[in-house]
PDB file of C-alpha atoms and ligand atoms in Angstrom:
ATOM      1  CA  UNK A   1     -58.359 -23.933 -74.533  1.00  0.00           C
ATOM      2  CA  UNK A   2     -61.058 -26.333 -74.794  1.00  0.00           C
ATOM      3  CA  UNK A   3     -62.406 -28.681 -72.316  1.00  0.00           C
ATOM      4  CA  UNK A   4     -64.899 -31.065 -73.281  1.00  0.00           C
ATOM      5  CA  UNK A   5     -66.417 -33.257 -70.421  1.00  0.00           C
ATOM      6  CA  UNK A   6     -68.569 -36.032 -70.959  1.00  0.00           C
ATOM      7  CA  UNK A   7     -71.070 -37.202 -67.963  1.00  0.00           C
ATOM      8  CA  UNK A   8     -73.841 -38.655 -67.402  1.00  0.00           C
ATOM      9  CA  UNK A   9     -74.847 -35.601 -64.940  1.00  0.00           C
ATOM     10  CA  UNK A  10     -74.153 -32.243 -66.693  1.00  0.00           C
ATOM     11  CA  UNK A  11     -76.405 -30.756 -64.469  1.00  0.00           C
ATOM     12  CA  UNK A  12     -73.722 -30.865 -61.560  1.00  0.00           C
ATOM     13  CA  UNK A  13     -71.404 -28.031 -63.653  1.00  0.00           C
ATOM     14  CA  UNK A  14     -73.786 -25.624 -63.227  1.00  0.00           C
ATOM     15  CA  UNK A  15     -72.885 -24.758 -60.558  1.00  0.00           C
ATOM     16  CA  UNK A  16     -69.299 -24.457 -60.433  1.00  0.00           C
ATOM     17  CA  UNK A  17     -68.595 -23.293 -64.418  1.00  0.00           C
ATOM     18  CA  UNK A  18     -71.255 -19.937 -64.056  1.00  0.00           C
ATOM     19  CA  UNK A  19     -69.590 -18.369 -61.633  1.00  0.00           C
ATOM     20  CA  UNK A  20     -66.060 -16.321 -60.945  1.00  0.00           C
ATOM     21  CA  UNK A  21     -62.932 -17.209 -62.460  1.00  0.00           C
ATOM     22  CA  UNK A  22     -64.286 -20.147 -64.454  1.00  0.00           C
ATOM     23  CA  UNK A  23     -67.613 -17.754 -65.494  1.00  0.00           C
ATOM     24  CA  UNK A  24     -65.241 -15.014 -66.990  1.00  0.00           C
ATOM     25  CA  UNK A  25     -62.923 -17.411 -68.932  1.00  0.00           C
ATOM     26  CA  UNK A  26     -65.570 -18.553 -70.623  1.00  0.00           C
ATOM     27  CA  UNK A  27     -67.306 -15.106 -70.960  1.00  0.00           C
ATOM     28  CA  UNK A  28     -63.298 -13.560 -72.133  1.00  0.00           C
ATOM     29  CA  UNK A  29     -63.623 -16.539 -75.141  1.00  0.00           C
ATOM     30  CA  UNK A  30     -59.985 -18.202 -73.467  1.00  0.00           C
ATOM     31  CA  UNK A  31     -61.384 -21.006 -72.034  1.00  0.00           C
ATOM     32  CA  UNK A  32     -64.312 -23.216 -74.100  1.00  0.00           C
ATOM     33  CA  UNK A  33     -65.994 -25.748 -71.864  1.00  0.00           C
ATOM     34  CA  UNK A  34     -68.436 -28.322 -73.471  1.00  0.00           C
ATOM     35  CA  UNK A  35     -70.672 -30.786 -71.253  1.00  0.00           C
ATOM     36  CA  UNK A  36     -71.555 -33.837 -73.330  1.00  0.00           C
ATOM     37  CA  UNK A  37     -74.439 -36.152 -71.966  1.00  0.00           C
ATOM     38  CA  UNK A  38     -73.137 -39.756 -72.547  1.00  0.00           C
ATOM     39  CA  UNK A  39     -76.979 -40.829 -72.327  1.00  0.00           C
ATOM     40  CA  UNK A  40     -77.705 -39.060 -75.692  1.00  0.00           C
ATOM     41  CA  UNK A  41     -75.251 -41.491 -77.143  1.00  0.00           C
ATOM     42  CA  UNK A  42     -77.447 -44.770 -75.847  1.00  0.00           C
ATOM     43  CA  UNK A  43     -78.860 -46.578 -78.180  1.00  0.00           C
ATOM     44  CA  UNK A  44     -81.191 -48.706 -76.749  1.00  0.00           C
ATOM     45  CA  UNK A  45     -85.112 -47.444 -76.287  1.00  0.00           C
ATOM     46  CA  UNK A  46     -84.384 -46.872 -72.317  1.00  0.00           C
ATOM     47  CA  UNK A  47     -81.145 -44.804 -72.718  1.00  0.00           C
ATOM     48  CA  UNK A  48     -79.485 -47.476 -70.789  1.00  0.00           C
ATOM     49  CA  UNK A  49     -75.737 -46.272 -69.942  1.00  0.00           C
ATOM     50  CA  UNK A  50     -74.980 -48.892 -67.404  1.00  0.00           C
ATOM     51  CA  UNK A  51     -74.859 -53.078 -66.800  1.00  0.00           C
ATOM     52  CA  UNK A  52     -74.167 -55.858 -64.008  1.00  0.00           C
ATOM     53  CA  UNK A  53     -70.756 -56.601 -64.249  1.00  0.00           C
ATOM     54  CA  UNK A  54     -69.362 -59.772 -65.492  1.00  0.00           C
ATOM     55  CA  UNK A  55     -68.333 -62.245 -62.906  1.00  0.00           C
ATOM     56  CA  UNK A  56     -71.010 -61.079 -60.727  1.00  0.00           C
ATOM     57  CA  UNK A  57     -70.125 -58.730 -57.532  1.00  0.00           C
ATOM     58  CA  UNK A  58     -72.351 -55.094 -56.484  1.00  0.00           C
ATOM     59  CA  UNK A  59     -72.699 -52.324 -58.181  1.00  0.00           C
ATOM     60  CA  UNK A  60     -73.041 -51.459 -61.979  1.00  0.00           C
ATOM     61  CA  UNK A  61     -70.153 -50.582 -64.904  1.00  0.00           C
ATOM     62  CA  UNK A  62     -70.846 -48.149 -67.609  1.00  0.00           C
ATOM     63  CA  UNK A  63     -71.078 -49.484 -70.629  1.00  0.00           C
ATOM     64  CA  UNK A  64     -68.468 -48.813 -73.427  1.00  0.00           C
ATOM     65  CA  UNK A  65     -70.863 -48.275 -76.302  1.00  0.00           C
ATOM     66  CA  UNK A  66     -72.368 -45.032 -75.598  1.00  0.00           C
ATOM     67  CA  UNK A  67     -68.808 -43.799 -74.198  1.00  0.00           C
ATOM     68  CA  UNK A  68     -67.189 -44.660 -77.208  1.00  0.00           C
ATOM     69  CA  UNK A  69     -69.865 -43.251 -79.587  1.00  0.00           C
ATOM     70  CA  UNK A  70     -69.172 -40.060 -77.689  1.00  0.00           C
ATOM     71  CA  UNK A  71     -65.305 -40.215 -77.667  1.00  0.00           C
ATOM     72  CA  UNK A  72     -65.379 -41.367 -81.667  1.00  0.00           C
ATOM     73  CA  UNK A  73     -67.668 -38.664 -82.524  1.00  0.00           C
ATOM     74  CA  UNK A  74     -65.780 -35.810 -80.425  1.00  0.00           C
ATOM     75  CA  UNK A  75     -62.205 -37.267 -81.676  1.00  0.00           C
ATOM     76  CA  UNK A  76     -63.293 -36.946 -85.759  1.00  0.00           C
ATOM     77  CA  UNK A  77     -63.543 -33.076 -84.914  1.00  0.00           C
ATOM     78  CA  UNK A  78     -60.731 -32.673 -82.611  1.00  0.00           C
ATOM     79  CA  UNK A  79     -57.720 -33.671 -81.676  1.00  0.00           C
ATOM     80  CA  UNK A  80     -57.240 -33.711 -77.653  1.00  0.00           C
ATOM     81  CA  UNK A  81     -53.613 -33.320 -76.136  1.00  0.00           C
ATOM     82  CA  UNK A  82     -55.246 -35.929 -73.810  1.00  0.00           C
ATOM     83  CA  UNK A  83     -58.371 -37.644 -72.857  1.00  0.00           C
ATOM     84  CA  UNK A  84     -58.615 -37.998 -69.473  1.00  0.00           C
ATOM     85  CA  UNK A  85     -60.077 -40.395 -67.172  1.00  0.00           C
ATOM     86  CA  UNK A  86     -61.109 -38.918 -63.364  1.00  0.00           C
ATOM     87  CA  UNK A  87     -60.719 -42.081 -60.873  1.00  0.00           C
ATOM     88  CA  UNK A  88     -59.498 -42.560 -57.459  1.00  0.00           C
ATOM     89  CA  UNK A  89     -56.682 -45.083 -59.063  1.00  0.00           C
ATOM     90  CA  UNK A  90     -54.826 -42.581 -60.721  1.00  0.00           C
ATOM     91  CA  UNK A  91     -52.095 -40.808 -60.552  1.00  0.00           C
ATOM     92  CA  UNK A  92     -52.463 -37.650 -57.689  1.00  0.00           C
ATOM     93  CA  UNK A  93     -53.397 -34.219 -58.995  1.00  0.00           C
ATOM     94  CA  UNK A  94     -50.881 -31.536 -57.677  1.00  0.00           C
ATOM     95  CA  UNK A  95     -49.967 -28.486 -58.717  1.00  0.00           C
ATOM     96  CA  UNK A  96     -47.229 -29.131 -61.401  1.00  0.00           C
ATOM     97  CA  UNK A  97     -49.718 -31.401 -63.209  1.00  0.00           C
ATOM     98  CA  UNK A  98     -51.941 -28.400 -63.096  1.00  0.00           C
ATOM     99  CA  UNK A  99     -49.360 -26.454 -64.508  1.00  0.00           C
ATOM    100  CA  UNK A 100     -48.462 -28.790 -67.503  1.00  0.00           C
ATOM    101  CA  UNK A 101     -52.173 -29.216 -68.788  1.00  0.00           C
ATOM    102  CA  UNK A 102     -53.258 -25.687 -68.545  1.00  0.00           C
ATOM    103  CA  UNK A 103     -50.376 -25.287 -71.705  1.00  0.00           C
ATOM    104  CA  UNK A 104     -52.828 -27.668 -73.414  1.00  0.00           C
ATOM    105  CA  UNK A 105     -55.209 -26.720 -76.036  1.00  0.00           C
ATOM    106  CA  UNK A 106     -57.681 -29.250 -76.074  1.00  0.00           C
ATOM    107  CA  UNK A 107     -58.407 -31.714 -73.493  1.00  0.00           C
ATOM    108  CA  UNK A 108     -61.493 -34.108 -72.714  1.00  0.00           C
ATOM    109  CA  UNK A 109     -62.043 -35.129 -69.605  1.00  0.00           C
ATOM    110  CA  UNK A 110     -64.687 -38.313 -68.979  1.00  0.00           C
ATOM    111  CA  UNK A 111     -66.149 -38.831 -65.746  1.00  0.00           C
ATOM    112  CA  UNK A 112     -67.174 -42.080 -64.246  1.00  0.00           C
ATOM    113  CA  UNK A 113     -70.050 -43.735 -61.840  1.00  0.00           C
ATOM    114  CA  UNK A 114     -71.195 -46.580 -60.547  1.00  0.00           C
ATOM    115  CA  UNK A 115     -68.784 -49.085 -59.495  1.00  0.00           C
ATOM    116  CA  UNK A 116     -66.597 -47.740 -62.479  1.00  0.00           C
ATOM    117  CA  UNK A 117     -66.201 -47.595 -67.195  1.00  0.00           C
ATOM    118  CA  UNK A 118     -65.623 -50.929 -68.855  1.00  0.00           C
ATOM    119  CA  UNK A 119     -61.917 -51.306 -68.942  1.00  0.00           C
ATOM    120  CA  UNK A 120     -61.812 -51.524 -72.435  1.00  0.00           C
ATOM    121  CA  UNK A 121     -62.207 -47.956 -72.156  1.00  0.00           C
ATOM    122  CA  UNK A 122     -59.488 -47.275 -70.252  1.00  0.00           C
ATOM    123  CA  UNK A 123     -57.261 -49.392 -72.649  1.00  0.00           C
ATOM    124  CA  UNK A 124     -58.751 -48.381 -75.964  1.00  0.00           C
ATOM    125  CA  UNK A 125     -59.034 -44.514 -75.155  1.00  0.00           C
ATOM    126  CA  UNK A 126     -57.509 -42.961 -71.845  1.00  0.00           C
ATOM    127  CA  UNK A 127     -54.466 -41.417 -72.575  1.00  0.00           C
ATOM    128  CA  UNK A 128     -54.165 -39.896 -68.112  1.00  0.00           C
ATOM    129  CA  UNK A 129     -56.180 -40.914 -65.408  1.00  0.00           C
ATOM    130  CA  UNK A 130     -56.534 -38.665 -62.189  1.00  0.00           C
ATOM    131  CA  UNK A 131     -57.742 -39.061 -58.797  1.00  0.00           C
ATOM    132  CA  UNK A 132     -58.490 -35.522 -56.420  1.00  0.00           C
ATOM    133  CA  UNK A 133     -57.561 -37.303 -53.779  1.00  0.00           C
ATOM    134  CA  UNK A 134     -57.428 -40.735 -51.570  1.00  0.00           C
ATOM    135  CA  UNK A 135     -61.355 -40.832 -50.923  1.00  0.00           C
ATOM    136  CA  UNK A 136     -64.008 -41.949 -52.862  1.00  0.00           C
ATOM    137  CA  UNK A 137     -66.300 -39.844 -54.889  1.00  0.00           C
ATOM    138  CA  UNK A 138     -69.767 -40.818 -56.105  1.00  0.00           C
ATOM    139  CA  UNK A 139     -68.799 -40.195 -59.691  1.00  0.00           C
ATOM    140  CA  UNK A 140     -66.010 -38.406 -61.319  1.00  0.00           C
ATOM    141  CA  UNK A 141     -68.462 -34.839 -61.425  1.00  0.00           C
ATOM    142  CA  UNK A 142     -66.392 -33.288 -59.083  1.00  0.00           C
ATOM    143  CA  UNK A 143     -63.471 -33.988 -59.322  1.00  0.00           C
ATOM    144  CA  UNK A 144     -63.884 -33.050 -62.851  1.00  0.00           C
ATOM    145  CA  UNK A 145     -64.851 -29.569 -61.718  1.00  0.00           C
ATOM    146  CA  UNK A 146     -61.839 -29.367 -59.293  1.00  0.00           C
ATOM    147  CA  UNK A 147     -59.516 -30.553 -62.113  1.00  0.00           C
ATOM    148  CA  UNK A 148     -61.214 -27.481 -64.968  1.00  0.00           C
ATOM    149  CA  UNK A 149     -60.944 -25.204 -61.845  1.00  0.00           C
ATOM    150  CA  UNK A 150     -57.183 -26.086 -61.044  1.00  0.00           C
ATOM    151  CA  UNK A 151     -56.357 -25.580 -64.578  1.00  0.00           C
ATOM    152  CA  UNK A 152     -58.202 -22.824 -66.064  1.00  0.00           C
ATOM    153  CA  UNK A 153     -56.793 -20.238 -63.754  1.00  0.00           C
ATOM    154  CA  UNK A 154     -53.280 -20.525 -64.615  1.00  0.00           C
ATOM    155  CA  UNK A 155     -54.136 -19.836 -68.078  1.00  0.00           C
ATOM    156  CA  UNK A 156     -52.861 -16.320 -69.519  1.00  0.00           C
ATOM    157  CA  UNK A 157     -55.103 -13.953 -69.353  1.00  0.00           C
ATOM    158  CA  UNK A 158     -57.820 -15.699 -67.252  1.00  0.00           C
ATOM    159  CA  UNK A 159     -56.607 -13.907 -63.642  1.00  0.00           C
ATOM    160  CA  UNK A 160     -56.282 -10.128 -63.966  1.00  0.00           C
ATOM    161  CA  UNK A 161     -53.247 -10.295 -62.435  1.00  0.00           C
ATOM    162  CA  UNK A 162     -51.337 -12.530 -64.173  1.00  0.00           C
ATOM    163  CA  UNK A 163     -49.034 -13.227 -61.105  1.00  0.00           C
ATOM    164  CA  UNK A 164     -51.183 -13.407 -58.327  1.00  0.00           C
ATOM    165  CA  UNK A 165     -51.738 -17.062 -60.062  1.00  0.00           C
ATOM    166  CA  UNK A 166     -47.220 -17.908 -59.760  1.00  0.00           C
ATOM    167  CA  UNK A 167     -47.975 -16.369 -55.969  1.00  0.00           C
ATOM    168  CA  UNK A 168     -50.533 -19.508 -55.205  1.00  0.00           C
ATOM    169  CA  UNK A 169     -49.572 -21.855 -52.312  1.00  0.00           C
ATOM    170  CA  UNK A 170     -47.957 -24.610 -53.734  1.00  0.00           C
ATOM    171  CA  UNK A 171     -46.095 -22.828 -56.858  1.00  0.00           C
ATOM    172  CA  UNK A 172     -42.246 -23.185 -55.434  1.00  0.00           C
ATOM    173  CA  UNK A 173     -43.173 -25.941 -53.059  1.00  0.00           C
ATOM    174  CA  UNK A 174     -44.394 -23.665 -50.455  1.00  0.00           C
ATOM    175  CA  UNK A 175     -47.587 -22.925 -48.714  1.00  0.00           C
ATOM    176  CA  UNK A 176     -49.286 -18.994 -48.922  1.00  0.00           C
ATOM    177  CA  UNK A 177     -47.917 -16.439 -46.314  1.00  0.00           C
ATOM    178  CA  UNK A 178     -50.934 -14.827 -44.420  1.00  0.00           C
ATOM    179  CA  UNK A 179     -52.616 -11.710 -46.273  1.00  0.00           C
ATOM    180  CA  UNK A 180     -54.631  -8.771 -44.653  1.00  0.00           C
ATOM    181  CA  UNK A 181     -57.176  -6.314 -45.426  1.00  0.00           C
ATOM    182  CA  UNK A 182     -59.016  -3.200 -43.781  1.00  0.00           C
ATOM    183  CA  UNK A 183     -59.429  -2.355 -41.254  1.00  0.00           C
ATOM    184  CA  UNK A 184     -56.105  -1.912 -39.801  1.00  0.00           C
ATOM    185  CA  UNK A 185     -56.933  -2.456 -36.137  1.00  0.00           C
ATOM    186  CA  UNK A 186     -60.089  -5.099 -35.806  1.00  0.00           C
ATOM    187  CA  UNK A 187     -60.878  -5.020 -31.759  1.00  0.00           C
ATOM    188  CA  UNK A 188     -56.907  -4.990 -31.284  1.00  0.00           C
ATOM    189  CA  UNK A 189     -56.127  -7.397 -33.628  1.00  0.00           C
ATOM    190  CA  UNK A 190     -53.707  -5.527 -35.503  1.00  0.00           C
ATOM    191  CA  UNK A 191     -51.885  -5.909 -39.201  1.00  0.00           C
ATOM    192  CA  UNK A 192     -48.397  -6.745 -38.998  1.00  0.00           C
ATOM    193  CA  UNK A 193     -46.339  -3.164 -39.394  1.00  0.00           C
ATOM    194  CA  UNK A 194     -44.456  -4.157 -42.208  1.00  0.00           C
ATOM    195  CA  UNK A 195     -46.941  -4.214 -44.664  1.00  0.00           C
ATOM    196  CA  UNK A 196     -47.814  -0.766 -44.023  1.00  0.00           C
ATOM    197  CA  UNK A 197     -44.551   0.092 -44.342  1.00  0.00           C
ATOM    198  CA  UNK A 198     -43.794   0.530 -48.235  1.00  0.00           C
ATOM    199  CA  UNK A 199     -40.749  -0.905 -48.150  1.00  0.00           C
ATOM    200  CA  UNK A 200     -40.978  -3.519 -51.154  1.00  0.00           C
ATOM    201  CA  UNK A 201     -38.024  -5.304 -50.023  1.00  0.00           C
ATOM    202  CA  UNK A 202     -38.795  -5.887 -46.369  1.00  0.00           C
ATOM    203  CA  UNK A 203     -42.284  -6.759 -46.738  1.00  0.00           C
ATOM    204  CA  UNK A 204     -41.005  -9.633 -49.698  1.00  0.00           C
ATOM    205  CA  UNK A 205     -38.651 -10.733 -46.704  1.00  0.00           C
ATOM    206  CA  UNK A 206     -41.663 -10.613 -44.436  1.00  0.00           C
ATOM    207  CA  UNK A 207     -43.641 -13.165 -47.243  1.00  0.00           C
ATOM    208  CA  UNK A 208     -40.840 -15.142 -47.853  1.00  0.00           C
ATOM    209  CA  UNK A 209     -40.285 -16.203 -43.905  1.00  0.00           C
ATOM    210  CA  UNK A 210     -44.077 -16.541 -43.024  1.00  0.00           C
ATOM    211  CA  UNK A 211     -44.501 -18.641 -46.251  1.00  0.00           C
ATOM    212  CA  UNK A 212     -41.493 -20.878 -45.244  1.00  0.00           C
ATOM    213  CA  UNK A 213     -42.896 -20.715 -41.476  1.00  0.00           C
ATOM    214  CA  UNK A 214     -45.957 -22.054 -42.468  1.00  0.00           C
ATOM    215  CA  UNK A 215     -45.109 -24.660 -44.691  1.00  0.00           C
ATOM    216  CA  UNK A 216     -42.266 -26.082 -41.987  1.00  0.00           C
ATOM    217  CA  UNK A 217     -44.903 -26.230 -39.382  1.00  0.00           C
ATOM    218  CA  UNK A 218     -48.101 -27.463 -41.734  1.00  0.00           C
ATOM    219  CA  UNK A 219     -45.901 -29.342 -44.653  1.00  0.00           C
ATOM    220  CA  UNK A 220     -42.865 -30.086 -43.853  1.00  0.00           C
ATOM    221  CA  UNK A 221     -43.107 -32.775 -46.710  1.00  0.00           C
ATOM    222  CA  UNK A 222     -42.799 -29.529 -49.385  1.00  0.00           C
ATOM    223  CA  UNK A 223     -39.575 -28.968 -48.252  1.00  0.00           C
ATOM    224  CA  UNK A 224     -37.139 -30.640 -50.042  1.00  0.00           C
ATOM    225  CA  UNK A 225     -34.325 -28.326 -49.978  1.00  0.00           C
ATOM    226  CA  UNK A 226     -32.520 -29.584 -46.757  1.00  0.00           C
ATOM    227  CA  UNK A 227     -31.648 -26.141 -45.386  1.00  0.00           C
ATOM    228  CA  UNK A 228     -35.448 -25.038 -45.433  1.00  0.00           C
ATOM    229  CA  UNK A 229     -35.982 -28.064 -43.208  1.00  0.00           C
ATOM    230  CA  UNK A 230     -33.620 -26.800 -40.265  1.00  0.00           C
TER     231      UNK A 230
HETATM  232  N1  ADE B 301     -64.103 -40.520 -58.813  1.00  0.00           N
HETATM  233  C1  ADE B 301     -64.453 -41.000 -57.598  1.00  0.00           C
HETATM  234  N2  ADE B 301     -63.572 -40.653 -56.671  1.00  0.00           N
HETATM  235  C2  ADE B 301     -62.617 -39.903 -57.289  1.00  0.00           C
HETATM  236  C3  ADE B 301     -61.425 -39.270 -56.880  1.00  0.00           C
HETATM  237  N3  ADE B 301     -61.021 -39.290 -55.604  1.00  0.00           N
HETATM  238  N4  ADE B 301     -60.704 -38.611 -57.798  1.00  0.00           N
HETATM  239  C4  ADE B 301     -61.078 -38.602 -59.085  1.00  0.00           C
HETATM  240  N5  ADE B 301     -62.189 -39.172 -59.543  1.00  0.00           N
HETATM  241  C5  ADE B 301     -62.952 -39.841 -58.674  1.00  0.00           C
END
């Protein structure tokens, strides 16, 4: 798959693409991820990438020429299952949207600041738009890094063990049972027995209620099946 982001702040990837999961996708050559400054596509003398907006009001709106020059120039190479826009307007990310766009095999993903992109942007070139959440970000940076994350790992190949990724919280509309590690007996905190049992069957029971447990106390609103809610 490739991902190719365009920001005015590459810088702000660093961090979260050169590590882990994200780190070894790239390094394993199943996951491509270009960073695209949208400054170097400025034309003016000052690398200008913003205005005042029309009508007046606070805060600046990046402008659609150095955007488009970027989009335009990226789009004669490749052709993107879709070009993405990350903004608190759009539509939720969750985990089956996750799911459908880590299938994808190319994707761009543009990330906003300021008070927001020309909207001629939006019309002339966004095919999804995507908000992390109902807060407000200083730019789209990282939220862009949250989406690549969310995505990246379901990919084939990218977790060792292919199903620990169908196992996340969230997969069948429930939340993670709790896991356990050594030592057994931490100043009388104990492990449940079960899982030192070896009985496959029991300790998938043992999942399945704590997992539904959880989720009825924390989020009930995953339950849509009526007989989970009881
Ligand atoms: N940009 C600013 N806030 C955001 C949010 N909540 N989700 C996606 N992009 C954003």
């Amino acid at each position: 798959m490739q991902i190719d982001i365009l920001t005015i702040f590459p810088e702000m990837f660093e961090g979260a693409f050169k590590h882990s999961i994200i780190k070894r996708s790239q390094e394993k050559g199943i996951v491509q991820i270009r960073l695209h400054n949208i400054r170097d596509y400025a034309t003016d003398k000052h690398k200008r990438v913003d205005d005042y907006q029309y009508g007046g009001g606070s805060g600046m709106v990046m402008m659609i020429d150095p955007i488009a020059k970027c989009i335009d120039k990226l789009t004669d190479d490749t052709k993107y299952d879709e070009v993405i826009f990350m903004t608190p307007d759009g539509e939720k990310l969750a985990q089956p949207l996750a799911n459908r766009l880590s299938t994808y095999q190319n994707i761009l993903i543009l990330c906003g600041h300021y008070k927001g992109i020309d909207e001629r942007i939006r019309e002339k070139y966004i095919t999804r738009e995507i908000s992390i959440g109902d807060y407000v970000l200083s730019g789209g940076e990282l939220a862009a890094a949250v989406l690549t994350d969310s995505l990246v790992r379901l990919i084939p190949g990218v977790l060792n063990d292919e199903t620990s990724a169908l196992s996340d919280s969230f997969q069948n509309n429930l939340l993670s049972p709790p896991v356990y590690t050594r030592p057994y007996d931490y100043n009388g905190l104990k492990v449940p027995d079960v899982l030192l049992s070896g009985h496959d069957k029991e300790i998938e029971n043992w999942r399945m209620n704590h997992a539904l447990k959880r989720t009825k106390t924390r989020r009930p609103d995953l339950l849509t099946d009526e007989e989970h809610k009881e």
